[in-house]
PDB file of C-alpha atoms and ligand atoms in Angstrom:
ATOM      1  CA  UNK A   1       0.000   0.000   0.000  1.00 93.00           C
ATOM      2  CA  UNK A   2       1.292   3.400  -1.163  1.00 97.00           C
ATOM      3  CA  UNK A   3      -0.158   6.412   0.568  1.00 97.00           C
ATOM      4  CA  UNK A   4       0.652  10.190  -0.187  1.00 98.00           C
ATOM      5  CA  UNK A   5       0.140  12.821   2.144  1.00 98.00           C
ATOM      6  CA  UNK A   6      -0.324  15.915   0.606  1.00 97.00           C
ATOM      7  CA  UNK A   7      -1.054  19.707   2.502  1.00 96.00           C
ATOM      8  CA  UNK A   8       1.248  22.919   2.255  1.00 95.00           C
ATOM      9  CA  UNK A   9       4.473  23.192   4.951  1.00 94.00           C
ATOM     10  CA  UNK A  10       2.503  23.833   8.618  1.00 91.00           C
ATOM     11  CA  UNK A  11      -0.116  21.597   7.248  1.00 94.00           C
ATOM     12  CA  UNK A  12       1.030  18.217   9.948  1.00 92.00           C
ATOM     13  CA  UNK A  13       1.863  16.252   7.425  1.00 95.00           C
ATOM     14  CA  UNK A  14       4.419  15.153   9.545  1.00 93.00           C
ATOM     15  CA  UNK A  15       3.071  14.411  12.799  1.00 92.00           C
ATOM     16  CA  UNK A  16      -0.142  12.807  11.255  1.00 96.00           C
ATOM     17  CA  UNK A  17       2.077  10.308   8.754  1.00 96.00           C
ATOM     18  CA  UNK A  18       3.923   9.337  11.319  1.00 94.00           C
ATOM     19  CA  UNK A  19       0.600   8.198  13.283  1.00 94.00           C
ATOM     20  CA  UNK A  20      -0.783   6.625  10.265  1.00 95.00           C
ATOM     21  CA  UNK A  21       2.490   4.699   9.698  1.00 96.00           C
ATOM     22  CA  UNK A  22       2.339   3.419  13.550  1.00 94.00           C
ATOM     23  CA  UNK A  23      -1.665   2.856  12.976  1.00 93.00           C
ATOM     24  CA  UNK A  24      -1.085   0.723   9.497  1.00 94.00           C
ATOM     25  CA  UNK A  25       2.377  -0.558  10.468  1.00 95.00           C
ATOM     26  CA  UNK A  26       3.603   1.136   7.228  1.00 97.00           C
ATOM     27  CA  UNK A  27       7.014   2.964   7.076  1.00 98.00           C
ATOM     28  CA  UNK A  28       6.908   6.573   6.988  1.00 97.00           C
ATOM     29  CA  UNK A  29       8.870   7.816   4.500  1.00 98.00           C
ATOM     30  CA  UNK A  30       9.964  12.213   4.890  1.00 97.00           C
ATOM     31  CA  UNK A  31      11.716  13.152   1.871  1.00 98.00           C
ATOM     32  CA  UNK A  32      12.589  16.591   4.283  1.00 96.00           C
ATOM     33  CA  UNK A  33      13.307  14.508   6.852  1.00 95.00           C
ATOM     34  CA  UNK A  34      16.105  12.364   4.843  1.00 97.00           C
ATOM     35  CA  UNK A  35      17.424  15.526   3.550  1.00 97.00           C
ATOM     36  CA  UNK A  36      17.671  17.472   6.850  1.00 94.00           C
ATOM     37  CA  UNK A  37      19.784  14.149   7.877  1.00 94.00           C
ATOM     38  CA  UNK A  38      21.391  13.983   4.657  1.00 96.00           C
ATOM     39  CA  UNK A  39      22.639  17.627   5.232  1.00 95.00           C
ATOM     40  CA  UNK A  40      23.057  16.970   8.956  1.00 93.00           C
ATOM     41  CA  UNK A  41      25.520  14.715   7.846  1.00 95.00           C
ATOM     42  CA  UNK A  42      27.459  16.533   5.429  1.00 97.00           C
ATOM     43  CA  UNK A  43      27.156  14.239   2.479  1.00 97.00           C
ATOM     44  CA  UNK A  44      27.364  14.925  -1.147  1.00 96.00           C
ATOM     45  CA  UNK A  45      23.653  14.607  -1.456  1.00 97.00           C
ATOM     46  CA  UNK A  46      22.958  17.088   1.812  1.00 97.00           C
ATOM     47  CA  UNK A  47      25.528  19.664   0.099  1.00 97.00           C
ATOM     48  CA  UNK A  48      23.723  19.737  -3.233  1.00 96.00           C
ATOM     49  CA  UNK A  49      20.686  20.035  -1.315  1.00 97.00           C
ATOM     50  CA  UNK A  50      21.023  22.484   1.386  1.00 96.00           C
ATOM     51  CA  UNK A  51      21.061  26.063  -0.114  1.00 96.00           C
ATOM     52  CA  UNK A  52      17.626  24.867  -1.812  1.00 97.00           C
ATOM     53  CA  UNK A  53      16.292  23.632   1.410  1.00 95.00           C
ATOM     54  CA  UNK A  54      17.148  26.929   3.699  1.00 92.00           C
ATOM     55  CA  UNK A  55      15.733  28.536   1.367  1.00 92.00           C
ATOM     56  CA  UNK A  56      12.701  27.019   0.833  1.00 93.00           C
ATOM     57  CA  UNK A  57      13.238  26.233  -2.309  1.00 95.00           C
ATOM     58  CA  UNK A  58      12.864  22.657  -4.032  1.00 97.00           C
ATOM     59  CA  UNK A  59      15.898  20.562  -4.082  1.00 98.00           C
ATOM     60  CA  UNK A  60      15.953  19.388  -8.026  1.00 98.00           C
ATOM     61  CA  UNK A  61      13.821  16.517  -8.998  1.00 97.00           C
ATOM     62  CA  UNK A  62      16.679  14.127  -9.663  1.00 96.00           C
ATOM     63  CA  UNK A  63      18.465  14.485  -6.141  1.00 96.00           C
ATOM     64  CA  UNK A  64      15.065  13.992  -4.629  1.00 98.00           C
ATOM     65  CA  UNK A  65      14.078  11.163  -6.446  1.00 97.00           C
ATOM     66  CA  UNK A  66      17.047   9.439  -6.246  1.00 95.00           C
ATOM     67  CA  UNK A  67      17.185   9.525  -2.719  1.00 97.00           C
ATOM     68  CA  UNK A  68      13.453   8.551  -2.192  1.00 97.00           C
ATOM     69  CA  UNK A  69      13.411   5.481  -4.755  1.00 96.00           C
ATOM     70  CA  UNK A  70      16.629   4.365  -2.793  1.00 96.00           C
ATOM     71  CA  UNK A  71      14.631   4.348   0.170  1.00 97.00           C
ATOM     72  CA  UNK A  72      11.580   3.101  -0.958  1.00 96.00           C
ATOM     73  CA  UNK A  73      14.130  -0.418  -1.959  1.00 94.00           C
ATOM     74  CA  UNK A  74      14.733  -0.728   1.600  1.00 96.00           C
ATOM     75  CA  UNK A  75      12.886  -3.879   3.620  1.00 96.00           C
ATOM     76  CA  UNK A  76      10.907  -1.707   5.998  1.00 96.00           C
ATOM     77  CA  UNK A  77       9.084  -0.081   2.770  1.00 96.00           C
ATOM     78  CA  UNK A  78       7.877  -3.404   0.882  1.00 93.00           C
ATOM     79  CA  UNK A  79       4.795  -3.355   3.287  1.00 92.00           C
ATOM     80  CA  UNK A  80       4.144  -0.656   2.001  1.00 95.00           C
ATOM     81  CA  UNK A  81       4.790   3.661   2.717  1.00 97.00           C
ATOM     82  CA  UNK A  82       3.356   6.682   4.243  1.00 98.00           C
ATOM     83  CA  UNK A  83       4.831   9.325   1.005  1.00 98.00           C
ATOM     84  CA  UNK A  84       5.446  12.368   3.532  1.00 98.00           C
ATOM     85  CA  UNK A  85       6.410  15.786   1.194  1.00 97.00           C
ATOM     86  CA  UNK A  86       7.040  13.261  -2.083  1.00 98.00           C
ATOM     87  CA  UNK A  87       6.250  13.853  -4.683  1.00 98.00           C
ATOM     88  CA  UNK A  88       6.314  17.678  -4.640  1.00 97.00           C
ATOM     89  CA  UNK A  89       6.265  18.163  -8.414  1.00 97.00           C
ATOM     90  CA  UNK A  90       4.270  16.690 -11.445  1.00 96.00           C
ATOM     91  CA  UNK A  91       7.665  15.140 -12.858  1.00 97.00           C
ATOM     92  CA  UNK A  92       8.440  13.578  -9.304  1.00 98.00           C
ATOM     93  CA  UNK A  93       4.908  12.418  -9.206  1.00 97.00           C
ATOM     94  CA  UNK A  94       5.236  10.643 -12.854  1.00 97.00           C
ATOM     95  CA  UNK A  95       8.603   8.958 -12.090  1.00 97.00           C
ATOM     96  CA  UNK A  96       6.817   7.418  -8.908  1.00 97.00           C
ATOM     97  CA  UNK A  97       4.329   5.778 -10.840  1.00 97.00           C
ATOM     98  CA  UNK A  98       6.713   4.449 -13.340  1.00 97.00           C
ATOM     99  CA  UNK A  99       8.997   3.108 -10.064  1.00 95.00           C
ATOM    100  CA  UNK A 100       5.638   1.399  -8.415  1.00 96.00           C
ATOM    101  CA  UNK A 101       4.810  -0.090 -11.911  1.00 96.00           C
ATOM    102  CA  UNK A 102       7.687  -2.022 -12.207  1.00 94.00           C
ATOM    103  CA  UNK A 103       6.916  -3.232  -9.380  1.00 89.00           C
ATOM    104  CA  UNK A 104       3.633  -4.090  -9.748  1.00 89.00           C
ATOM    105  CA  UNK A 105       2.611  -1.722  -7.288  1.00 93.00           C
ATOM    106  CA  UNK A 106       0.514   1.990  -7.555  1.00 96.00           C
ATOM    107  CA  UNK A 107       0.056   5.240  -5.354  1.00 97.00           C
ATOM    108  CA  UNK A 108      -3.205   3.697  -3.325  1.00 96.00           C
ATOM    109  CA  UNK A 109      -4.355   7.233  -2.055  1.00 97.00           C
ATOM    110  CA  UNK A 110      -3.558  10.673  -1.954  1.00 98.00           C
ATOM    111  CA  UNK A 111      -4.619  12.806   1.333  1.00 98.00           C
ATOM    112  CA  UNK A 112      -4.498  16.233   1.164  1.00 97.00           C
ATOM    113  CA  UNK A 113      -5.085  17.692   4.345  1.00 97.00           C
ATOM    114  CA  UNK A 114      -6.284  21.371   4.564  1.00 95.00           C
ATOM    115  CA  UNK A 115      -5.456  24.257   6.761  1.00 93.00           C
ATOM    116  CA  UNK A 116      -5.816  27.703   6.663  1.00 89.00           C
ATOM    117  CA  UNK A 117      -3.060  30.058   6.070  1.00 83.00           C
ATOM    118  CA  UNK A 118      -3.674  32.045   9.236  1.00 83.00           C
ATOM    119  CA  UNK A 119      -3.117  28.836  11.004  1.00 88.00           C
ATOM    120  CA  UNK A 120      -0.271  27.839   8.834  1.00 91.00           C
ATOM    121  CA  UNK A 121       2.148  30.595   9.832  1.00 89.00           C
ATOM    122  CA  UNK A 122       1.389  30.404  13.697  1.00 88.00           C
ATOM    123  CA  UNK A 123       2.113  26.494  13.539  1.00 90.00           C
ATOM    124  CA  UNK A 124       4.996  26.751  11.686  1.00 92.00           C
ATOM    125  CA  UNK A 125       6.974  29.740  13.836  1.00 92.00           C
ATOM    126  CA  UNK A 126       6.048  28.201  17.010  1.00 92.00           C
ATOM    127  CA  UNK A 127       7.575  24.719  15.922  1.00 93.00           C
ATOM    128  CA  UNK A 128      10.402  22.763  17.370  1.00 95.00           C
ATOM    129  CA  UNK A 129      11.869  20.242  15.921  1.00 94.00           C
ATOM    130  CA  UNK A 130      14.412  16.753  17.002  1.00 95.00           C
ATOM    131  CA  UNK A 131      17.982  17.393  15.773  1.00 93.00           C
ATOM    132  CA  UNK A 132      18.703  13.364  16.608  1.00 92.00           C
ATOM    133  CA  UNK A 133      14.786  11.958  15.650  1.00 92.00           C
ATOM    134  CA  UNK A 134      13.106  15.280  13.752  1.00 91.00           C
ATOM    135  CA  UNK A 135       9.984  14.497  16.212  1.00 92.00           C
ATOM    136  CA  UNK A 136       8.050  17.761  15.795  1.00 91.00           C
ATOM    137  CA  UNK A 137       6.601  19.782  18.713  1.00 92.00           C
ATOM    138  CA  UNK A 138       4.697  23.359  18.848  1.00 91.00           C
ATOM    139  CA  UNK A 139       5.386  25.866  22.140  1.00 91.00           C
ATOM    140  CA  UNK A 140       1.936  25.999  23.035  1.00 89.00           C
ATOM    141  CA  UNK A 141      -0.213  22.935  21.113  1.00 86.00           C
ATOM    142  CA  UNK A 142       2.466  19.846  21.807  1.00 89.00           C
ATOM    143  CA  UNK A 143       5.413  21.170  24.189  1.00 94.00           C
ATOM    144  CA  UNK A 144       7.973  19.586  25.071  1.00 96.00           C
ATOM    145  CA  UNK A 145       8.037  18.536  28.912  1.00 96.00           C
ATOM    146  CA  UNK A 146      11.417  19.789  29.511  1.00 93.00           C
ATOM    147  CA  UNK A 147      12.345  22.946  27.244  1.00 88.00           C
ATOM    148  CA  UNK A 148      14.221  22.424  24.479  1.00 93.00           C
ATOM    149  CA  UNK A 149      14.608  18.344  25.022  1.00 97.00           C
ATOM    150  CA  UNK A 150      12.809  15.918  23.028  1.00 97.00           C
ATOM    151  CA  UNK A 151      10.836  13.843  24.537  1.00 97.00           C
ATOM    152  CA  UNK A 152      10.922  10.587  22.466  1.00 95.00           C
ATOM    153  CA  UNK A 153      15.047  10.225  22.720  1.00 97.00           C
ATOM    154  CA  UNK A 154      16.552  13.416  24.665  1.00 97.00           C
ATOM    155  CA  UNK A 155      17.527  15.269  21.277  1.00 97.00           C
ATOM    156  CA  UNK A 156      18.557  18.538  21.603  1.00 97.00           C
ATOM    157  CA  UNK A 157      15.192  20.809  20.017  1.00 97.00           C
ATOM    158  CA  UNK A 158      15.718  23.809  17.540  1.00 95.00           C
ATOM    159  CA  UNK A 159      14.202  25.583  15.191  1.00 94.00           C
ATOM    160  CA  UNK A 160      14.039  25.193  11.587  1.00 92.00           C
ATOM    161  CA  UNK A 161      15.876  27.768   9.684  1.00 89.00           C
ATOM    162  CA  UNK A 162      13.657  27.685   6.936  1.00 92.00           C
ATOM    163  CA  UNK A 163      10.389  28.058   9.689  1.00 93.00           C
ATOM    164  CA  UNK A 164      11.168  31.960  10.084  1.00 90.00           C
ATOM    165  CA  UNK A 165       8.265  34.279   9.073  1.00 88.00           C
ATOM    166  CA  UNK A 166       9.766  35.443   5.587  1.00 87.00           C
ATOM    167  CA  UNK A 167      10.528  31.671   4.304  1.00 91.00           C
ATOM    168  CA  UNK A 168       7.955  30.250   5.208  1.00 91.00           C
ATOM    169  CA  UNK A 169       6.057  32.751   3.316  1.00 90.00           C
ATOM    170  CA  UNK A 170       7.862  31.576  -0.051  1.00 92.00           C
ATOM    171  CA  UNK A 171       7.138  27.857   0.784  1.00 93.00           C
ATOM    172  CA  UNK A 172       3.326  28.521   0.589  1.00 93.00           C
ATOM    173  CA  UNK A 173       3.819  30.386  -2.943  1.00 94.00           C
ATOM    174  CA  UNK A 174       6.320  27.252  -3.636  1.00 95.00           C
ATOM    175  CA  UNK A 175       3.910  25.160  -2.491  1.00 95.00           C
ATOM    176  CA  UNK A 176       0.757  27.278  -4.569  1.00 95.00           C
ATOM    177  CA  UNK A 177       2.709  27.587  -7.840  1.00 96.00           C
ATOM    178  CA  UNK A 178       4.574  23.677  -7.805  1.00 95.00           C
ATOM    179  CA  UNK A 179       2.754  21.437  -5.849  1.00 96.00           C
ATOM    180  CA  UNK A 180      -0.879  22.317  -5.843  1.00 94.00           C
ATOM    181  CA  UNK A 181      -1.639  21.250  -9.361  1.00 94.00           C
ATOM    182  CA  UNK A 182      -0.366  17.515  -7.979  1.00 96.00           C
ATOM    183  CA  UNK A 183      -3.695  17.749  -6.478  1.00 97.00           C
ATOM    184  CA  UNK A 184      -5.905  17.600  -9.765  1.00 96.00           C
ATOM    185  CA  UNK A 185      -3.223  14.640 -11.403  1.00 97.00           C
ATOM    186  CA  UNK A 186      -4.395  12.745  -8.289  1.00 97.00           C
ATOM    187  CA  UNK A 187      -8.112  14.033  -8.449  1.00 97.00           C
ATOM    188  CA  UNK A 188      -8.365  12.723 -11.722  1.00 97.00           C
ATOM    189  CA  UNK A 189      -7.484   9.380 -10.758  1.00 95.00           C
ATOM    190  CA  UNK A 190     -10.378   9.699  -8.265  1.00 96.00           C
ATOM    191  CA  UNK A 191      -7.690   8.635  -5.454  1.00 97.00           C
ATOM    192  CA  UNK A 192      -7.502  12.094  -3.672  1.00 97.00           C
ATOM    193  CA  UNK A 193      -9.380  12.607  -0.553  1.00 97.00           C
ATOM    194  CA  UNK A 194      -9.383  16.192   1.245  1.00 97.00           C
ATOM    195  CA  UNK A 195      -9.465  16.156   4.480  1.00 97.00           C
ATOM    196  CA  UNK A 196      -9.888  19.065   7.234  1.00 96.00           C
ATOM    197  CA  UNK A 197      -6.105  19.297   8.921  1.00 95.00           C
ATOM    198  CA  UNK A 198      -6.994  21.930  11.584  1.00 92.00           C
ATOM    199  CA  UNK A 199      -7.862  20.733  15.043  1.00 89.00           C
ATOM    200  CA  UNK A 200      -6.223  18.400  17.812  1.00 88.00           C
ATOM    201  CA  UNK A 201      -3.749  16.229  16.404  1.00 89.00           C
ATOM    202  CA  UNK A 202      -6.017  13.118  17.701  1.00 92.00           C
ATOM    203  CA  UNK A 203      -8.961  14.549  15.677  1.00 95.00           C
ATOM    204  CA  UNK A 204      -7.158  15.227  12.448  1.00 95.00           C
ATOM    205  CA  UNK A 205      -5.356  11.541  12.824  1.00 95.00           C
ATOM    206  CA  UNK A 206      -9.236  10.064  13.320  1.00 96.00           C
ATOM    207  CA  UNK A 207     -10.187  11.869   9.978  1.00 96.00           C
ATOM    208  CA  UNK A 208      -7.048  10.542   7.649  1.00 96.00           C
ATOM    209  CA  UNK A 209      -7.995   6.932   9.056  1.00 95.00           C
ATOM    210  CA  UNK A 210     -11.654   7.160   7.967  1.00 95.00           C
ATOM    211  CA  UNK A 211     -10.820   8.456   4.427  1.00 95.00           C
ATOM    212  CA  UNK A 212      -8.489   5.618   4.120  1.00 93.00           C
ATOM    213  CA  UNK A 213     -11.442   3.842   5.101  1.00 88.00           C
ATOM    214  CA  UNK A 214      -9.380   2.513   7.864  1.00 74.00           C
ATOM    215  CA  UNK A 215     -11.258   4.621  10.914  1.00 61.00           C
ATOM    216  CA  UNK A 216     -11.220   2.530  14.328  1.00 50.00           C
ATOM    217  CA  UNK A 217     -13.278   3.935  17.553  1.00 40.00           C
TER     218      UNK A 217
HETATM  219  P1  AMP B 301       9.542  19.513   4.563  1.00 68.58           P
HETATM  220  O1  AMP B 301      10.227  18.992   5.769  1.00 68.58           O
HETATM  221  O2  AMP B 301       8.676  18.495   3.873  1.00 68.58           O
HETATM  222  O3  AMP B 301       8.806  20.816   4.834  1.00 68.58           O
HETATM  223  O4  AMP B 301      10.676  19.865   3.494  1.00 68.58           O
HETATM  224  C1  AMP B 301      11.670  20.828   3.800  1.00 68.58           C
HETATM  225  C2  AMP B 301      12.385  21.272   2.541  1.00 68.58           C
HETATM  226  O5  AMP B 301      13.036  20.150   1.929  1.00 68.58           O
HETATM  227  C3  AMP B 301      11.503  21.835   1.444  1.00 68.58           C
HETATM  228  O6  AMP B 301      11.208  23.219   1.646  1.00 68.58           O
HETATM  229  C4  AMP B 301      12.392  21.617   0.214  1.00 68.58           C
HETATM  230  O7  AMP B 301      13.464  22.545   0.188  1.00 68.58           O
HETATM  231  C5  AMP B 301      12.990  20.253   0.513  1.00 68.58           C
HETATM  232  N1  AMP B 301      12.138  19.152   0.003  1.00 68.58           N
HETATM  233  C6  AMP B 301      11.467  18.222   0.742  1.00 68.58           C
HETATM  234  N2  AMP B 301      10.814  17.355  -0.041  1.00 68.58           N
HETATM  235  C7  AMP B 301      11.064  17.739  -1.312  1.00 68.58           C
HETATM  236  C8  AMP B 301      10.649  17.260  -2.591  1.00 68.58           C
HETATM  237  N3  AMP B 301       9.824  16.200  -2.709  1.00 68.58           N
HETATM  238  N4  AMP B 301      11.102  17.910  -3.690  1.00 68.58           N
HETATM  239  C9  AMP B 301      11.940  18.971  -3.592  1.00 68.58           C
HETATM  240  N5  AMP B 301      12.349  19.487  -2.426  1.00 68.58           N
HETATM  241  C10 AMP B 301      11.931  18.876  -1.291  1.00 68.58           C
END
């Protein structure tokens, strides 16, 4: 099973595939994620792609791909994936499908969850983030019990650089003028479902299992 999870930056696309991925026992698969550690790490990939990701531009469809059909031959993945932020452009989206055809295998559902801009920008200022396990947190919705310490593994928190007011204000038009139309590819296929993103993180994670048609009380 092949599940994208589609929203603009602040949307939770993070927090709520990592829940689904727990809830389906699929592997949840961050193309940010891989290239925050990729650049963490200082490898060739993470230096081609970190002036794109601070920013907030796209890294270039081949370094993306690359790294994400890599992943996606690792064991954890042939269960099946939680897509989090991939594909972010019609090409990426078209060289997935031709990757999942040969094997046999198909994007199952696209989830687009939806959030208001207001609520975008106060989300994505106030977030935290993992430097060891990315685990995302918000000051006031999901803090941390100890300031500035994870809670999952004891990770040092910080802030994003590309979460500051002015960037995150070109990763919505990024996300308007690149992304977006990924949404009527998918439509067309009658595999997207929209779903309302704003709300406690329980309640949004109750809605993406019921349009997966997955829901459990
Ligand atoms: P995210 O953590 O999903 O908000 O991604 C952070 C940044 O990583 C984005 O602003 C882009 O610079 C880069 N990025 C993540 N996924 C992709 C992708 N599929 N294509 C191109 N760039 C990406």
């Amino acid at each position: 099973m092949v599940v994208v999870l589609m929203g603009p930056p602040g949307a939770g696309k993070g927090t709520q595939a990592a829940r689904l991925a727990e809830r389906l026992g699929l592997a949840h698969v961050a193309s940010g994620d891989l290239l925050r550690e990729a650049i963490a790490a200082g490898t060739s990939l993470g230096r081609q792609a970190q002036v794109y990701v601070e920013r907030g531009e796209l890294v270039p469809d081949d370094v993306v791909v690359g790294m994400i059909l890599e992943r996606l031959g690792q064991p954890d993945c042939q269960a099946g994936v939680i897509l989090d932020g991939f594909p972010r452009t019609l090409a990426q989206a078209e060289v997935l499908d031709k990757a999942l055809a040969s094997r046999s295998g198909q994007v199952n559902a696209a989830l687009e969850l939806d959030v208001p801009a207001g609520v975008i920008l106060e989300r994505l200022t106030r977030r935290r983030i993992c430097r060891d396990c990315q685990a995302p947190y918000h000051l006031e919705h999901n803090p941390p019990a100890r300031s500035d310490i994870c809670d999952r593994c004891g990770g040092e928190l910080y802030q994003r650089e590309d979460d500051t007011e002015e960037t995150v204000g070109h990763r919505l038009q990024v996300y308007a003028e690149r992304t977006a139309p990924l949404l009527a590819y998918y439509r067309q296929r009658g595999i997207l479902r929209r779903v309302d993103g704003a709300g406690e993180v329980d309640e949004v994670a109750e809605r993406l299992a019921r349009a997966l048609g997955t829901g459990a009380a």
